[in-house]
Short mmCIF file of N, CA and C in Angstrom, two decimals:
data_model
loop_
_atom_site.label_atom_id
_atom_site.label_comp_id
_atom_site.label_asym_id
_atom_site.label_seq_id
_atom_site.Cartn_x
_atom_site.Cartn_y
_atom_site.Cartn_z
N GLY A 1 243.59 68.03 69.80
CA GLY A 1 243.51 67.62 68.44
C GLY A 1 243.10 66.17 68.33
N HIS A 2 242.82 65.75 67.13
CA HIS A 2 242.52 64.34 66.87
C HIS A 2 242.87 64.00 65.42
N VAL A 3 242.91 62.72 65.14
CA VAL A 3 243.27 62.25 63.81
C VAL A 3 242.11 62.53 62.86
N GLY A 4 242.41 63.23 61.78
CA GLY A 4 241.42 63.49 60.76
C GLY A 4 241.45 62.43 59.67
N LYS A 5 242.65 61.96 59.35
CA LYS A 5 242.78 60.88 58.37
C LYS A 5 244.16 60.24 58.48
N VAL A 6 244.20 58.99 58.08
CA VAL A 6 245.46 58.25 57.99
C VAL A 6 245.89 58.31 56.53
N LEU A 7 247.07 58.88 56.29
CA LEU A 7 247.54 59.08 54.93
C LEU A 7 248.31 57.89 54.39
N GLN A 8 249.10 57.24 55.26
CA GLN A 8 249.91 56.11 54.81
C GLN A 8 250.32 55.28 56.02
N VAL A 9 250.36 53.96 55.80
CA VAL A 9 250.87 53.04 56.82
C VAL A 9 251.92 52.16 56.16
N ARG A 10 253.09 52.12 56.76
CA ARG A 10 254.18 51.26 56.27
C ARG A 10 254.50 50.23 57.36
N VAL A 11 254.63 48.96 56.94
CA VAL A 11 254.93 47.89 57.89
C VAL A 11 256.16 47.16 57.41
N ARG A 12 257.14 47.00 58.31
CA ARG A 12 258.36 46.25 58.00
C ARG A 12 258.45 45.06 58.96
N PRO A 13 258.26 43.84 58.43
CA PRO A 13 258.41 42.66 59.30
C PRO A 13 259.88 42.43 59.64
N GLU A 14 260.14 42.03 60.87
CA GLU A 14 261.50 41.73 61.34
C GLU A 14 261.41 40.52 62.25
N GLU A 15 261.57 39.31 61.67
CA GLU A 15 261.44 38.05 62.39
C GLU A 15 260.06 37.98 63.05
N ASP A 16 259.98 37.97 64.38
CA ASP A 16 258.67 37.88 65.05
C ASP A 16 258.20 39.24 65.55
N GLN A 17 258.72 40.31 64.97
CA GLN A 17 258.35 41.67 65.36
C GLN A 17 258.01 42.49 64.12
N LEU A 18 257.40 43.63 64.35
CA LEU A 18 257.09 44.57 63.27
C LEU A 18 257.61 45.95 63.62
N SER A 19 258.00 46.69 62.60
CA SER A 19 258.25 48.13 62.73
C SER A 19 257.25 48.80 61.81
N MET A 20 256.70 49.91 62.26
CA MET A 20 255.65 50.57 61.49
C MET A 20 255.93 52.06 61.37
N GLY A 21 255.46 52.64 60.28
CA GLY A 21 255.47 54.08 60.09
C GLY A 21 254.07 54.50 59.69
N ILE A 22 253.54 55.52 60.33
CA ILE A 22 252.18 55.98 60.06
C ILE A 22 252.20 57.49 59.83
N ASP A 23 251.66 57.92 58.68
CA ASP A 23 251.54 59.34 58.37
C ASP A 23 250.09 59.75 58.60
N LEU A 24 249.90 60.82 59.39
CA LEU A 24 248.56 61.24 59.79
C LEU A 24 248.26 62.67 59.35
N GLY A 25 246.98 62.93 59.17
CA GLY A 25 246.46 64.28 59.06
C GLY A 25 245.73 64.58 60.36
N ILE A 26 246.13 65.63 61.05
CA ILE A 26 245.61 65.95 62.37
C ILE A 26 244.73 67.20 62.30
N ILE A 27 243.61 67.15 63.03
CA ILE A 27 242.74 68.31 63.19
C ILE A 27 243.06 68.93 64.55
N PRO A 28 243.49 70.18 64.59
CA PRO A 28 243.85 70.81 65.86
C PRO A 28 242.67 70.85 66.83
N GLY A 29 242.99 70.80 68.11
CA GLY A 29 241.96 70.85 69.14
C GLY A 29 242.59 70.94 70.51
N ALA A 30 241.88 70.43 71.50
CA ALA A 30 242.31 70.55 72.89
C ALA A 30 243.59 69.76 73.19
N ARG A 31 243.74 68.60 72.57
CA ARG A 31 244.94 67.80 72.83
C ARG A 31 246.07 68.24 71.90
N SER A 32 247.30 68.20 72.41
CA SER A 32 248.46 68.57 71.61
C SER A 32 248.74 67.49 70.57
N PHE A 33 249.46 67.86 69.53
CA PHE A 33 249.84 66.89 68.50
C PHE A 33 250.67 65.77 69.11
N THR A 34 251.53 66.11 70.07
CA THR A 34 252.35 65.10 70.74
C THR A 34 251.48 64.09 71.47
N GLU A 35 250.46 64.56 72.15
CA GLU A 35 249.55 63.67 72.87
C GLU A 35 248.78 62.78 71.90
N VAL A 36 248.32 63.34 70.79
CA VAL A 36 247.61 62.54 69.78
C VAL A 36 248.53 61.45 69.24
N ALA A 37 249.76 61.79 68.90
CA ALA A 37 250.72 60.81 68.38
C ALA A 37 251.02 59.73 69.41
N ARG A 38 251.17 60.11 70.68
CA ARG A 38 251.42 59.13 71.74
C ARG A 38 250.26 58.15 71.87
N GLN A 39 249.04 58.66 71.81
CA GLN A 39 247.87 57.80 71.94
C GLN A 39 247.73 56.87 70.73
N VAL A 40 247.96 57.38 69.53
CA VAL A 40 247.90 56.55 68.33
C VAL A 40 248.94 55.42 68.44
N ARG A 41 250.17 55.77 68.83
CA ARG A 41 251.23 54.77 68.97
C ARG A 41 250.81 53.68 69.95
N GLN A 42 250.28 54.07 71.09
CA GLN A 42 249.86 53.11 72.11
C GLN A 42 248.74 52.20 71.60
N ARG A 43 247.77 52.77 70.93
CA ARG A 43 246.64 51.97 70.40
C ARG A 43 247.09 51.02 69.30
N VAL A 44 248.01 51.46 68.45
CA VAL A 44 248.52 50.59 67.38
C VAL A 44 249.26 49.40 67.98
N VAL A 45 250.15 49.65 68.92
CA VAL A 45 250.91 48.56 69.54
C VAL A 45 249.97 47.57 70.20
N THR A 46 249.01 48.06 70.98
CA THR A 46 248.06 47.18 71.67
C THR A 46 247.22 46.38 70.67
N SER A 47 246.72 47.02 69.63
CA SER A 47 245.86 46.34 68.66
C SER A 47 246.62 45.30 67.84
N VAL A 48 247.81 45.64 67.38
CA VAL A 48 248.60 44.69 66.58
C VAL A 48 248.95 43.47 67.43
N ARG A 49 249.35 43.71 68.66
CA ARG A 49 249.69 42.61 69.57
C ARG A 49 248.47 41.71 69.80
N TYR A 50 247.31 42.31 70.02
CA TYR A 50 246.10 41.55 70.29
C TYR A 50 245.66 40.73 69.08
N PHE A 51 245.61 41.36 67.91
CA PHE A 51 245.07 40.69 66.73
C PHE A 51 246.05 39.75 66.04
N SER A 52 247.35 40.00 66.17
CA SER A 52 248.32 39.18 65.43
C SER A 52 249.23 38.35 66.34
N GLY A 53 249.34 38.75 67.59
CA GLY A 53 250.27 38.07 68.49
C GLY A 53 251.71 38.52 68.30
N LEU A 54 251.94 39.45 67.38
CA LEU A 54 253.30 39.93 67.11
C LEU A 54 253.63 41.13 67.99
N GLU A 55 254.89 41.25 68.33
CA GLU A 55 255.36 42.42 69.06
C GLU A 55 255.68 43.53 68.06
N VAL A 56 255.41 44.74 68.46
CA VAL A 56 255.72 45.91 67.63
C VAL A 56 256.96 46.55 68.23
N ARG A 57 258.05 46.51 67.48
CA ARG A 57 259.32 47.05 67.95
C ARG A 57 259.33 48.57 67.94
N GLN A 58 258.70 49.14 66.91
CA GLN A 58 258.79 50.59 66.72
C GLN A 58 257.57 51.06 65.93
N VAL A 59 257.03 52.22 66.33
CA VAL A 59 255.97 52.88 65.56
C VAL A 59 256.39 54.34 65.41
N ASP A 60 256.71 54.73 64.18
CA ASP A 60 257.07 56.12 63.89
C ASP A 60 255.81 56.83 63.40
N ILE A 61 255.43 57.87 64.12
CA ILE A 61 254.26 58.67 63.76
C ILE A 61 254.75 59.97 63.13
N GLN A 62 254.26 60.26 61.95
CA GLN A 62 254.59 61.52 61.28
C GLN A 62 253.30 62.28 61.02
N ILE A 63 253.24 63.51 61.43
CA ILE A 63 252.10 64.37 61.14
C ILE A 63 252.40 65.09 59.85
N SER A 64 251.74 64.63 58.78
CA SER A 64 252.03 65.12 57.44
C SER A 64 251.12 66.27 57.02
N GLU A 65 249.95 66.37 57.66
CA GLU A 65 249.01 67.43 57.30
C GLU A 65 248.34 67.95 58.56
N VAL A 66 248.04 69.23 58.57
CA VAL A 66 247.19 69.83 59.60
C VAL A 66 245.91 70.21 58.87
N LEU A 67 244.81 69.60 59.28
CA LEU A 67 243.53 69.76 58.60
C LEU A 67 242.67 70.79 59.32
N SER A 68 241.72 71.39 58.60
CA SER A 68 240.81 72.32 59.26
C SER A 68 239.67 71.54 59.90
N ALA A 69 239.12 72.10 60.94
CA ALA A 69 238.07 71.41 61.71
C ALA A 69 236.77 71.29 60.96
#
């Protein structure tokens, strides 16, 4: 599977760290939803750290929709 769309992003600042919640619409495919969520989480943490210098304490991924291919 892969991400079809990002439905919502929530960011909670906590001193020098961030907590995030991301709601996704996923298109089913070869990769499992768990694998897609793991990869999104990893990319978000790496990108936020690189662009802002802030640590990401937590990223909650919620699959809110399953989209057709």
